[in-house]
CSV table of C-alpha atoms in Angstrom, one decimal:
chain,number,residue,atom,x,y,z
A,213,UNK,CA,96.6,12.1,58.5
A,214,UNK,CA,94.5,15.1,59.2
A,215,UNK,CA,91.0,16.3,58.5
A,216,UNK,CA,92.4,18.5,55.1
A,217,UNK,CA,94.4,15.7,53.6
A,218,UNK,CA,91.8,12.9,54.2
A,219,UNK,CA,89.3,15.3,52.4
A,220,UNK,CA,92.3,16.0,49.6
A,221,UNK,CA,92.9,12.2,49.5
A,222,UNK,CA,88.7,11.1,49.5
A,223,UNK,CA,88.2,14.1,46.4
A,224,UNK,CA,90.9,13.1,44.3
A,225,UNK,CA,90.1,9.7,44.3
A,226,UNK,CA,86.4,9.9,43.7
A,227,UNK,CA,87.5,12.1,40.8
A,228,UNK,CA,89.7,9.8,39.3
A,229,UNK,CA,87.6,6.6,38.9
A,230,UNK,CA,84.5,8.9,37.8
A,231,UNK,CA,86.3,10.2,34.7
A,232,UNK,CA,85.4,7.8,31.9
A,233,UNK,CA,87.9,6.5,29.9
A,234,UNK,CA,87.9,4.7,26.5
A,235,UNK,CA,89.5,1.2,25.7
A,236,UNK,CA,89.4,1.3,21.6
A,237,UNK,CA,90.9,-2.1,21.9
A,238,UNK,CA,88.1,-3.7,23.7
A,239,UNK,CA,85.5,-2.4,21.6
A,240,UNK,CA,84.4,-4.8,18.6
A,241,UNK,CA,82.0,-5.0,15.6
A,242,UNK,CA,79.0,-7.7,15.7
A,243,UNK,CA,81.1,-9.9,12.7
A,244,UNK,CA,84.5,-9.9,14.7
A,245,UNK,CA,83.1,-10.3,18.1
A,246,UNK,CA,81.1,-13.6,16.0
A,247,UNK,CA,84.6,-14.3,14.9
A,248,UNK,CA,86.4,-14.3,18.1
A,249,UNK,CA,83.6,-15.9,19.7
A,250,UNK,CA,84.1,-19.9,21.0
A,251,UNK,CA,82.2,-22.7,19.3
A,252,UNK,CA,79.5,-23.6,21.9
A,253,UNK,CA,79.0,-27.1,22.3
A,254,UNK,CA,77.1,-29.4,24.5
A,255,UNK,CA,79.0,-31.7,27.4
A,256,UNK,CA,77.0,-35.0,28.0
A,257,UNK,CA,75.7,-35.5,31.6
A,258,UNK,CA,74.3,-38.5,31.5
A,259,UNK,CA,70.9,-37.5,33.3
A,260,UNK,CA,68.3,-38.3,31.4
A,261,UNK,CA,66.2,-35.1,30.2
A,262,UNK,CA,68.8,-32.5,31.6
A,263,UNK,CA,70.7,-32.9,28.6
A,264,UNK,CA,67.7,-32.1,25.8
A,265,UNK,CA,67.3,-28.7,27.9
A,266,UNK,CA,70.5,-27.0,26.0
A,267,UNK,CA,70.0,-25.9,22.8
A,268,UNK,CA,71.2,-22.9,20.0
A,269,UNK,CA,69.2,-21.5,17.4
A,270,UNK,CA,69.9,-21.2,13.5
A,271,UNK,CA,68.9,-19.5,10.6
A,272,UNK,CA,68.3,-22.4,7.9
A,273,UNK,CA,66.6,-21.5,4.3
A,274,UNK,CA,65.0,-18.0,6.4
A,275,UNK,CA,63.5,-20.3,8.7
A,276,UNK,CA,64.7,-20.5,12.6
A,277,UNK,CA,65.8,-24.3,13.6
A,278,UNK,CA,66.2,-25.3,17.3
A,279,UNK,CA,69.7,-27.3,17.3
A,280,UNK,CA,70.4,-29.5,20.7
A,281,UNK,CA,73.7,-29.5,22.2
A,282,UNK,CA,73.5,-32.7,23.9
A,283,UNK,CA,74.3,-31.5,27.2
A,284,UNK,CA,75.4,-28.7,29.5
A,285,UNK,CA,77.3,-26.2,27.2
A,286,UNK,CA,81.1,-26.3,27.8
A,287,UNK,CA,82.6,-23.4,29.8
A,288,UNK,CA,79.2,-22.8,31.7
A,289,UNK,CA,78.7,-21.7,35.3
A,290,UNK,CA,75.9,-23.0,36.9
C-alpha cells in the first residue's frame, strides 16, 4: 500500500468512528429502565460478617430504611 492510500485509509477511518450516532432503542426513561431492571438479591457466603456488608436502600412512610441482602448480590463481579 503506498504512502497516499495509507493516509486515504487512516482519514476515513478516524472519520467514521468520530461521527456520533444515535441508538433510539437503547435509550430509556428512569420508570422503564426500573422496570427492566433485575431484582437484586443477596447470595449467602457463609463467612461471618461479609454477608451483613450488602445492603439496598428503601423509601418507607418518607423515611429511608437500610434493607440487608444477606450476602454477596447475585450477578456481582468482584
Amino acid at each position: 500500500m503506498s504512502e497516499k492510500q495509507k493516509y486515504e485509509y487512516e482519514k476515513e477511518w478516524v472519520y467514521e468512528h468520530r461521527e456520533p450516532r444515535i441508538i433510539k432503542e437503547s435509550i430509556l426513561t428512569g420508570s422503564k429502565a426500573l422496570e427492566k431492571a433485575p431484582k437484586i438479591y443477596g447470595i449467602p457466603t457463609g463467612i461471618e460478617g461479609l454477608d451483613e456488608l450488602f445492603f439496598i436502600a428503601e423509601v418507607e412512610n418518607g423515611k429511608v430504611v437500610k434493607k440487608p441482602l444477606g450476602g454477596i448480590p447475585a450477578y456481582s463481579v468482584f
